[in-house]
PDB file of C-alpha atoms in Angstrom:
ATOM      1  CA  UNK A   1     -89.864-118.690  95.374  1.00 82.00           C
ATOM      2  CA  UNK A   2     -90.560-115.312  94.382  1.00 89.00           C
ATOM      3  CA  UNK A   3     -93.897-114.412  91.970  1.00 94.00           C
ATOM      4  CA  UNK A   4     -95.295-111.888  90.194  1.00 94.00           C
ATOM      5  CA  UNK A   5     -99.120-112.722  89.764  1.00 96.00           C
ATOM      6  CA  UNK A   6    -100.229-110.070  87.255  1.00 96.00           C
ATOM      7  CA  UNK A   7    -103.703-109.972  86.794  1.00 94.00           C
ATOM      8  CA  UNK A   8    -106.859-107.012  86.946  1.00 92.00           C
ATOM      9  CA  UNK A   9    -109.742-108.765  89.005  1.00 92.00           C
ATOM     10  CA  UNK A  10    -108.742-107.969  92.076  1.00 93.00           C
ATOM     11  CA  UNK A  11    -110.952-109.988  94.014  1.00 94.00           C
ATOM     12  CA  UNK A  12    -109.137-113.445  92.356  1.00 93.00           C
ATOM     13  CA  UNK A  13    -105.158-111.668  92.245  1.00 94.00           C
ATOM     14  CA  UNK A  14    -106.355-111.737  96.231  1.00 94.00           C
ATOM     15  CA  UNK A  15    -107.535-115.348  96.641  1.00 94.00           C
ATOM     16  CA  UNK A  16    -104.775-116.434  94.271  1.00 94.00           C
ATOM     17  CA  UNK A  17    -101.979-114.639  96.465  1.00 94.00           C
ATOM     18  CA  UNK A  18    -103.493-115.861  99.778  1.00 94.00           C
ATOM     19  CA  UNK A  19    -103.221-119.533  98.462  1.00 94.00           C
ATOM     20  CA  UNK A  20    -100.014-118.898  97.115  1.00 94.00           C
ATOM     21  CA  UNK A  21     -98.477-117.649 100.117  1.00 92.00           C
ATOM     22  CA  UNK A  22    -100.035-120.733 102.065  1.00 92.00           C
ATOM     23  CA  UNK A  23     -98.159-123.247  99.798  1.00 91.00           C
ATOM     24  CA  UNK A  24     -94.948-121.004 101.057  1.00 89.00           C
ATOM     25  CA  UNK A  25     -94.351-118.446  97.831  1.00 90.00           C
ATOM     26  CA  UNK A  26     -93.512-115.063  97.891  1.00 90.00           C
ATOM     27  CA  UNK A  27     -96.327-113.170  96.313  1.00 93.00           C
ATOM     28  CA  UNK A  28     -96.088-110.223  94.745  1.00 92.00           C
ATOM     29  CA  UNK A  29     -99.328-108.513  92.743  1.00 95.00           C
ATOM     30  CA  UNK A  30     -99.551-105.600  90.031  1.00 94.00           C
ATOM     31  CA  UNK A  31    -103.075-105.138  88.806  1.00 94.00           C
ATOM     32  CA  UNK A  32    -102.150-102.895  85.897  1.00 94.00           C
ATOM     33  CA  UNK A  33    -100.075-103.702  82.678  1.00 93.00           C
ATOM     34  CA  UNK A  34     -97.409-100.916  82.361  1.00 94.00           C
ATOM     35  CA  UNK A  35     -96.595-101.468  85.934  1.00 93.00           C
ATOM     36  CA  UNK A  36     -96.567-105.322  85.486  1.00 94.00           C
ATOM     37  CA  UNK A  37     -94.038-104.652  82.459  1.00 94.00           C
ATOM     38  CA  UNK A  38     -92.126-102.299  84.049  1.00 93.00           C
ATOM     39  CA  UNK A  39     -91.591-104.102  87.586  1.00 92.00           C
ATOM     40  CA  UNK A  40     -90.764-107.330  85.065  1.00 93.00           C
ATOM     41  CA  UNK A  41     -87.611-105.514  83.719  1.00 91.00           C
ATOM     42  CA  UNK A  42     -85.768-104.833  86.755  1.00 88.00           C
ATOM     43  CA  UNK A  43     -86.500-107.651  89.025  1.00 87.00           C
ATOM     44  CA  UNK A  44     -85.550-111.258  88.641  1.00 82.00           C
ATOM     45  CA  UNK A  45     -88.675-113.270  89.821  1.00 87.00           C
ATOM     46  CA  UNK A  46     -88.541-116.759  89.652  1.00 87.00           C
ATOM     47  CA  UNK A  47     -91.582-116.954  88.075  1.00 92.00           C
ATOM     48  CA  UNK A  48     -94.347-114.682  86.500  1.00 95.00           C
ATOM     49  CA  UNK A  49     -98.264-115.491  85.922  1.00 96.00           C
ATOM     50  CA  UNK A  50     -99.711-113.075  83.513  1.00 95.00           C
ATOM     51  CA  UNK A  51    -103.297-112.326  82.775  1.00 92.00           C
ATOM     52  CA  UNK A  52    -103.784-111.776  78.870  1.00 88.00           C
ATOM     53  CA  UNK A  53    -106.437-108.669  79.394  1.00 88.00           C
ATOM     54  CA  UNK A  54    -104.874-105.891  81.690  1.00 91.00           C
ATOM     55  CA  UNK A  55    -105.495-102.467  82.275  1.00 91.00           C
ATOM     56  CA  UNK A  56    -102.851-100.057  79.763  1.00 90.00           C
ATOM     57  CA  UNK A  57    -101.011-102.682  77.683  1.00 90.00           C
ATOM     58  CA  UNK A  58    -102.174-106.537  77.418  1.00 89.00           C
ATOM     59  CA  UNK A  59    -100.004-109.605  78.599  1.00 90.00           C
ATOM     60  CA  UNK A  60     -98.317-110.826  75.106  1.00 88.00           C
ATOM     61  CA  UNK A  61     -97.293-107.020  74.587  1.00 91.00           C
ATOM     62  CA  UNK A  62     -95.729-107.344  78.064  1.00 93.00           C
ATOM     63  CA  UNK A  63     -94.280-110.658  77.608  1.00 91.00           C
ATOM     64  CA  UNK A  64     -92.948-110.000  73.922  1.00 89.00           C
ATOM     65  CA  UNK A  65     -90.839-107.013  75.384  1.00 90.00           C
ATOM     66  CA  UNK A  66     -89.708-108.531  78.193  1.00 90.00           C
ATOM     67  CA  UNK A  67     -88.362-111.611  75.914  1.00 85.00           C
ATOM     68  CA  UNK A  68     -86.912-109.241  73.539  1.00 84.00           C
ATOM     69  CA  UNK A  69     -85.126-107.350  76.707  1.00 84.00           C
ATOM     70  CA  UNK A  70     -84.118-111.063  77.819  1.00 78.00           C
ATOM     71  CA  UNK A  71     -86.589-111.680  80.452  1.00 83.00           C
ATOM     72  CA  UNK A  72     -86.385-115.093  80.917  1.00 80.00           C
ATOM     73  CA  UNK A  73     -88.128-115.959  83.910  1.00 86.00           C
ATOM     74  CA  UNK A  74     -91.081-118.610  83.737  1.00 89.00           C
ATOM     75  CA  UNK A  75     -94.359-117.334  82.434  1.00 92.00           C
ATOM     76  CA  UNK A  76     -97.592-118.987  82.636  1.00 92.00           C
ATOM     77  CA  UNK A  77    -100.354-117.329  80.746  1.00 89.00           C
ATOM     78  CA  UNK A  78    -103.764-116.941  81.734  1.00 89.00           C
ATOM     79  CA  UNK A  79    -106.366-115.803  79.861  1.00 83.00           C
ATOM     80  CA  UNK A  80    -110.551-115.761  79.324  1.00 77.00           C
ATOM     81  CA  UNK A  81    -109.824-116.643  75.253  1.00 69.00           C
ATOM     82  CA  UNK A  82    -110.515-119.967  75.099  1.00 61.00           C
ATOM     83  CA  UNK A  83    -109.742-120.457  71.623  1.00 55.00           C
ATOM     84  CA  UNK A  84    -106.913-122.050  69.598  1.00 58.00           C
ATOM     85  CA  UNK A  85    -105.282-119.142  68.165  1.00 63.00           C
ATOM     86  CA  UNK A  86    -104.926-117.441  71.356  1.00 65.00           C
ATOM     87  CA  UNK A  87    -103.333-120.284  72.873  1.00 66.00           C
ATOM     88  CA  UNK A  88    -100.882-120.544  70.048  1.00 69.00           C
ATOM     89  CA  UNK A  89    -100.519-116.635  70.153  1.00 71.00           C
ATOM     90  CA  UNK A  90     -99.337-116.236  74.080  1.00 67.00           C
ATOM     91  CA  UNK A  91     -97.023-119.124  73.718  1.00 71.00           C
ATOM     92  CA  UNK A  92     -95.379-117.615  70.585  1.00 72.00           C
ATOM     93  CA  UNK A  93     -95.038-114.655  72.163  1.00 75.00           C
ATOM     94  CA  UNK A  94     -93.071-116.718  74.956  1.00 78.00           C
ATOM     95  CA  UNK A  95     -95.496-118.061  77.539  1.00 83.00           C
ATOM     96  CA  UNK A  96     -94.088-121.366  79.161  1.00 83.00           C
ATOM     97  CA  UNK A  97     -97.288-122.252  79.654  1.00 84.00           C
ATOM     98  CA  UNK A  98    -101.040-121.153  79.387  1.00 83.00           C
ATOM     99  CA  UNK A  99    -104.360-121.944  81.875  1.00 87.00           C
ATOM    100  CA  UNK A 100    -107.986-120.496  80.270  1.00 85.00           C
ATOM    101  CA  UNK A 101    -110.189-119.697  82.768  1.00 85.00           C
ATOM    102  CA  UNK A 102    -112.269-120.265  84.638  1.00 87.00           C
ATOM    103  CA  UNK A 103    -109.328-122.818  86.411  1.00 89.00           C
ATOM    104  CA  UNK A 104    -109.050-124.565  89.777  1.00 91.00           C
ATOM    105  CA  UNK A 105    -106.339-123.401  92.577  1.00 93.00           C
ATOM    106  CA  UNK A 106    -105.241-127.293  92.608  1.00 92.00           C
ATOM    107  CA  UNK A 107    -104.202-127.135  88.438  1.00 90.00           C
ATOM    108  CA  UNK A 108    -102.717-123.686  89.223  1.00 92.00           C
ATOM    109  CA  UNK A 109    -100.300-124.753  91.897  1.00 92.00           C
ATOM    110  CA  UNK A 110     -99.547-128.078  89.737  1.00 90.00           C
ATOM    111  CA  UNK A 111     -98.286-126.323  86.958  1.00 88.00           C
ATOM    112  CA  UNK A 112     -96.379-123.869  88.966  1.00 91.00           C
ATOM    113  CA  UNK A 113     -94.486-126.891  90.479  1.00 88.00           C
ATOM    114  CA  UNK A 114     -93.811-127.906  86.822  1.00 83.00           C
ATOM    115  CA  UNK A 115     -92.386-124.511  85.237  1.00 83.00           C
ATOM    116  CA  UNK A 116     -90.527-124.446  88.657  1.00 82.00           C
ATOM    117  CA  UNK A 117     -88.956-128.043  88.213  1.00 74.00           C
ATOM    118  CA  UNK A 118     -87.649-126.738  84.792  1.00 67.00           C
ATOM    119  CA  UNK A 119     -86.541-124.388  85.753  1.00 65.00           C
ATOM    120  CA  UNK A 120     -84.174-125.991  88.452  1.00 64.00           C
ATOM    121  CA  UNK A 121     -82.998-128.075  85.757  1.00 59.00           C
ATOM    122  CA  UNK A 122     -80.994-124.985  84.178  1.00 55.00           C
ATOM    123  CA  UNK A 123     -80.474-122.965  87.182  1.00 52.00           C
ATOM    124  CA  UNK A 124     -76.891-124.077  87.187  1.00 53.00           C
ATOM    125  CA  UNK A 125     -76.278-124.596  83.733  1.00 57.00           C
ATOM    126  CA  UNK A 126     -76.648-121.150  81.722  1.00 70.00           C
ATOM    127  CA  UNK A 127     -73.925-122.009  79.471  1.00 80.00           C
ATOM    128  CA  UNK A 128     -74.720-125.290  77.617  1.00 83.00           C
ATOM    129  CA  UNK A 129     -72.393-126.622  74.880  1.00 85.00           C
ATOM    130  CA  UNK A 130     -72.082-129.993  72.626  1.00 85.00           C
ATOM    131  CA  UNK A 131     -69.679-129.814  69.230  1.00 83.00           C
ATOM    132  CA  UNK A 132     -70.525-126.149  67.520  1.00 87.00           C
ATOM    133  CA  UNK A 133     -74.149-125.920  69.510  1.00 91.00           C
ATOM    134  CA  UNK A 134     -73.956-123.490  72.103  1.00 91.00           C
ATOM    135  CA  UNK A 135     -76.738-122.182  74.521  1.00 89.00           C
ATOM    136  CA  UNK A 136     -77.099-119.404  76.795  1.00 84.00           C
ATOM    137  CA  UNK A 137     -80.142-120.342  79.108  1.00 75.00           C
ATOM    138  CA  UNK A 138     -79.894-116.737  80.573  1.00 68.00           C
ATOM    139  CA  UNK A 139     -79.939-114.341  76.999  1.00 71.00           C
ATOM    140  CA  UNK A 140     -82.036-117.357  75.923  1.00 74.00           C
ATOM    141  CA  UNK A 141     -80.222-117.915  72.055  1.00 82.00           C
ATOM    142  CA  UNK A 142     -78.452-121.004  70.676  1.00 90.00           C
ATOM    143  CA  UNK A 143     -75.486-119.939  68.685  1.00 89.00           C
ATOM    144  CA  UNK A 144     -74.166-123.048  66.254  1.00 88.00           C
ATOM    145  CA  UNK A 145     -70.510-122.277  65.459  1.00 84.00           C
ATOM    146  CA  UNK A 146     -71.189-118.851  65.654  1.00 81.00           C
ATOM    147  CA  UNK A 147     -74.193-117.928  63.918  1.00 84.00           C
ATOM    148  CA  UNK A 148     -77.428-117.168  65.446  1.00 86.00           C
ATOM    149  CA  UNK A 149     -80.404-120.034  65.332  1.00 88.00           C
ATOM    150  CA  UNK A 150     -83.930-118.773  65.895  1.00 86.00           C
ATOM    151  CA  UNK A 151     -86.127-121.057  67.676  1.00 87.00           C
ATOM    152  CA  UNK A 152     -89.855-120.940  68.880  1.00 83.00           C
ATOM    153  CA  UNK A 153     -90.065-121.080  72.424  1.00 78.00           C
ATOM    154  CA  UNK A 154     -90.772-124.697  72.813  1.00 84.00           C
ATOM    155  CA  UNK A 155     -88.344-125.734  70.421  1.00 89.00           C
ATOM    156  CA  UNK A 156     -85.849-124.049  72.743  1.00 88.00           C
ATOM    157  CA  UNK A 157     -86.623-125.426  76.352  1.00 86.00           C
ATOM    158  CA  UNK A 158     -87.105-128.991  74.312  1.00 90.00           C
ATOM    159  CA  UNK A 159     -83.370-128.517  72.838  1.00 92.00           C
ATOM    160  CA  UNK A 160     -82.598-127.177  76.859  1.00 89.00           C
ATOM    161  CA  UNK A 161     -83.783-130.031  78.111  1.00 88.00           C
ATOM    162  CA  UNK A 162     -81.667-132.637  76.300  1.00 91.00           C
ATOM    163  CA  UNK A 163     -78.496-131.232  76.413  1.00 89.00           C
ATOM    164  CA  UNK A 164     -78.983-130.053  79.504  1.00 84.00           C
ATOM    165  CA  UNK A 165     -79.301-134.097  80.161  1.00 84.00           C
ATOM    166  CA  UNK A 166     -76.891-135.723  78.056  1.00 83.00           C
ATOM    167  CA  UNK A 167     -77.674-138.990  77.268  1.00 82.00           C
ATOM    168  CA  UNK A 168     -81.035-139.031  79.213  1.00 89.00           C
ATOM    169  CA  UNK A 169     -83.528-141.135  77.226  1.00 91.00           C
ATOM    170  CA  UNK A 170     -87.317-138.651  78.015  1.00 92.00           C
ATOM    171  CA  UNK A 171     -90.650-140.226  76.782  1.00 92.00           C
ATOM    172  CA  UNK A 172     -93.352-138.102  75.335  1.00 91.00           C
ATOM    173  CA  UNK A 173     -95.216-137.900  78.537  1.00 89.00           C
ATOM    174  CA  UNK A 174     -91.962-136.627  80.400  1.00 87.00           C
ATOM    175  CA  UNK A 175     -91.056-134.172  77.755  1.00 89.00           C
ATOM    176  CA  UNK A 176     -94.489-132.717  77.729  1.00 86.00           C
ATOM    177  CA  UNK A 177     -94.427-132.322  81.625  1.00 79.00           C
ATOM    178  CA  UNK A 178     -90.991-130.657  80.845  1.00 79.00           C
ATOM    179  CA  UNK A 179     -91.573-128.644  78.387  1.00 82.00           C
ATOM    180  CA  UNK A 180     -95.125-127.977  78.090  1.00 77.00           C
ATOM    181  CA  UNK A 181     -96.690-128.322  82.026  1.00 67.00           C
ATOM    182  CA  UNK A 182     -98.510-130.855  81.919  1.00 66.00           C
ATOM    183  CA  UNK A 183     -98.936-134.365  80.490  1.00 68.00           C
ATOM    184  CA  UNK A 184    -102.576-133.643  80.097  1.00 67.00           C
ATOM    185  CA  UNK A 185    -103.051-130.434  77.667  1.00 67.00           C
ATOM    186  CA  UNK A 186    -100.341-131.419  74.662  1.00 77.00           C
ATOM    187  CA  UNK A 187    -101.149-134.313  72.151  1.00 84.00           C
ATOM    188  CA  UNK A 188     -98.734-137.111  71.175  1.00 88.00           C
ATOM    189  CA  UNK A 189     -98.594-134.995  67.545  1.00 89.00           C
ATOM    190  CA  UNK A 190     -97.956-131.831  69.011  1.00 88.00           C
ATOM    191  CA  UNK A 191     -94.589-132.902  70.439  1.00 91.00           C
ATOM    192  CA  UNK A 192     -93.287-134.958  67.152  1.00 92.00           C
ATOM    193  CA  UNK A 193     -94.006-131.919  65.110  1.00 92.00           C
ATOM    194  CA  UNK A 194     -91.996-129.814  67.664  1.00 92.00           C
ATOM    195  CA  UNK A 195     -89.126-132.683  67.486  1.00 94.00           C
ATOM    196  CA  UNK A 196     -89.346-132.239  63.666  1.00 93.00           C
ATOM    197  CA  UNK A 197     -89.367-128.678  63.303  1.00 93.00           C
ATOM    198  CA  UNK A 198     -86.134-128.675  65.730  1.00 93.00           C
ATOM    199  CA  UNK A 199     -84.155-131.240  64.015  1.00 91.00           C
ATOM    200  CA  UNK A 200     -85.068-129.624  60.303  1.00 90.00           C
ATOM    201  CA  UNK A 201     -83.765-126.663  61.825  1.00 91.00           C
ATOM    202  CA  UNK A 202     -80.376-127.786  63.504  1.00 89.00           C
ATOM    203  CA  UNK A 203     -79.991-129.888  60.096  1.00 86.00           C
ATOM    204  CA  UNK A 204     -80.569-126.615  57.536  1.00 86.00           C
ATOM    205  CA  UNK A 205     -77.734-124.808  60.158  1.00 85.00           C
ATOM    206  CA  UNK A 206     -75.353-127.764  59.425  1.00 84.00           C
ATOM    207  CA  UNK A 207     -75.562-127.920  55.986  1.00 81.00           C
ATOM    208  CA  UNK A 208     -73.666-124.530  56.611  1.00 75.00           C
ATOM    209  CA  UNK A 209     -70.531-125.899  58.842  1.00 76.00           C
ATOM    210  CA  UNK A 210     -67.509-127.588  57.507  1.00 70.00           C
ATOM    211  CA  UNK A 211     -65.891-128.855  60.696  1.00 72.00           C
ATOM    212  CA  UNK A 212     -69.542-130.923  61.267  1.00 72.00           C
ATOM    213  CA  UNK A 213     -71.079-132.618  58.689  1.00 71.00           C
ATOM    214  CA  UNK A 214     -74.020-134.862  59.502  1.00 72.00           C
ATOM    215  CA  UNK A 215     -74.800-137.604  57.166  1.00 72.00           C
ATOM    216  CA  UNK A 216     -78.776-138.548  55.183  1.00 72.00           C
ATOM    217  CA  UNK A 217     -79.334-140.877  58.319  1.00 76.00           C
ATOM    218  CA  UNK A 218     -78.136-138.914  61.234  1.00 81.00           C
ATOM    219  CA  UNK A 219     -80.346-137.828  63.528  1.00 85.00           C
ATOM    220  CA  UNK A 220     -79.356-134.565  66.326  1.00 88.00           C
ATOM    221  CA  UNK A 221     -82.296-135.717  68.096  1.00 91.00           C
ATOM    222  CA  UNK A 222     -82.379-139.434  68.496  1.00 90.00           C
ATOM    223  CA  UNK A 223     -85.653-141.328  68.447  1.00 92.00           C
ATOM    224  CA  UNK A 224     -85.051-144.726  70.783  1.00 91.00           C
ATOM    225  CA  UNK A 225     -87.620-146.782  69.803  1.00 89.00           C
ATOM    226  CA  UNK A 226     -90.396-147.225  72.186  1.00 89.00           C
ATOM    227  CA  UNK A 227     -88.606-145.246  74.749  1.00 91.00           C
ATOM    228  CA  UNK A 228     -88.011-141.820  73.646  1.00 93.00           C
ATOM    229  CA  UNK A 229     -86.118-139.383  72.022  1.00 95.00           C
ATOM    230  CA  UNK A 230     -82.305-138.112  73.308  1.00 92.00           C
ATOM    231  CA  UNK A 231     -79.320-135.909  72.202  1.00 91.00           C
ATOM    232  CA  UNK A 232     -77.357-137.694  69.993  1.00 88.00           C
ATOM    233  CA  UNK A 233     -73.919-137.304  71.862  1.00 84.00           C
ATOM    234  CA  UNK A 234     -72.555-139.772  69.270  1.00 82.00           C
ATOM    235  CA  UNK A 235     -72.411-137.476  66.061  1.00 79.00           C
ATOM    236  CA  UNK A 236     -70.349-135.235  67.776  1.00 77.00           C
ATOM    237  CA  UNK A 237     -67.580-137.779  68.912  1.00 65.00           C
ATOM    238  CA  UNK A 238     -63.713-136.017  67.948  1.00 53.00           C
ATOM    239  CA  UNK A 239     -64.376-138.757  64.546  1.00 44.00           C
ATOM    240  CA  UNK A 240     -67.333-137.009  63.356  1.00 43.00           C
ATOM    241  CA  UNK A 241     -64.651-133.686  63.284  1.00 41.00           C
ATOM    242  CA  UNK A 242     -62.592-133.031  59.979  1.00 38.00           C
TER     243      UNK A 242
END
């Protein structure tokens, strides 16, 4: 597994890529943010950790272009900004995940096994498609029937994930390992509001079809009581079709 570990202090980019290459990664380090951005836009790593504060251009510049250019390799954030809106900031921007520090090597590696489970999940699936919803895991859009539907970043990997898995039935505490990192650093609330904002969004770009019409009741994303939530495979049957 190949890395870029961008980040200025080069005393911890050194301890961080020493323990990385012990757990068997391929390290590679830039210490200064035009480089970072630049090496990020011709190379395909498998995975990119990104200091917020760097030398010549900061990490959600970096990670905004290289999301608008179609960079969609893993990123997890790291930053010194403890607070709220900087959290929210880096993963709008398109951070797959985010560690303040001061952190520990063990959480590091932990949620580098996560990103990197998700990302096996789609490495042989870049073309996903259920009735008119169509995703391109590589140019990371969702087309429905055509048109263009613009989704936050976790509202994508959490629409990934389920059609990726037909059928699957994923509790909250698997789809925040999925889609956030970690069990342990997204609330209960966090992912229904996520689930809401995704299926208000799929609905509004339905209202818009006439070959798919959902009805008051129907659900994209099914909640199975005390279970989980799921594609709904079922509203998109050759019936539902007229």
């Amino acid at each position: 597994m190949w890395i870029l570990l961008v980040e200025d202090e080069k005393q911890l980019a050194n301890s961080l890529k020493r323990g990385l290459e012990e757990e068997g990664y391929v390290v590679e380090v830039q210490h200064d943010g035009e480089e970072a951005e630049l090496q990020g836009l011709v190379n395909d790593y498998d995975m990119v950790v990104l200091d917020w504060r760097l030398p010549h251009r900061d990490g959600k510049e970096i990670l905004e272009h290289w999301r608008a250019e179609d960079r969609n390799f893993p990123v997890l954030m790291l930053t010194a900004l403890a607070d709220l809106d900087h959290k929210v900031s880096g993963l709008d921007a398109g951070a797959d995940d985010y560690m303040s520090k001061p952190f520990s090597f063990d959480e590091l590696l932990a949620r580098i096994r996560a990103l990197s489970r998700r990302a096996a999940d789609i490495s042989n699936t870049e073309i996903v498609k259920m009735g008119p919803i169509v995703i391109d895991a590589r140019k990371h859009k969702v087309m429905v029937e055509g048109m263009s539907l613009t989704l936050r970043q976790k509202e994508f990997i959490l629409l990934e994930l389920l059609m990726t898995h037909l059928g699957t039935v994923f509790s909250k505490t698997q789809i925040a390992e999925r889609v956030w990192g970690s069990a342990y650093y997204v609330s209960d609330n966090t992912i229904e509001a996520t689930i809401s904002t995704l299926r208000q969004k799929l609905s509004e770009t339905f209202e818009d079809l006439d070959n798919y019409k959902l009805g008051k009741n129907d659900q994209i994303i099914e909640t199975i009581r005390g279970a989980g939530y799921r594609f709904n495979i079922d509203l998109f049957n050759d019936d539902k079709e007229s």
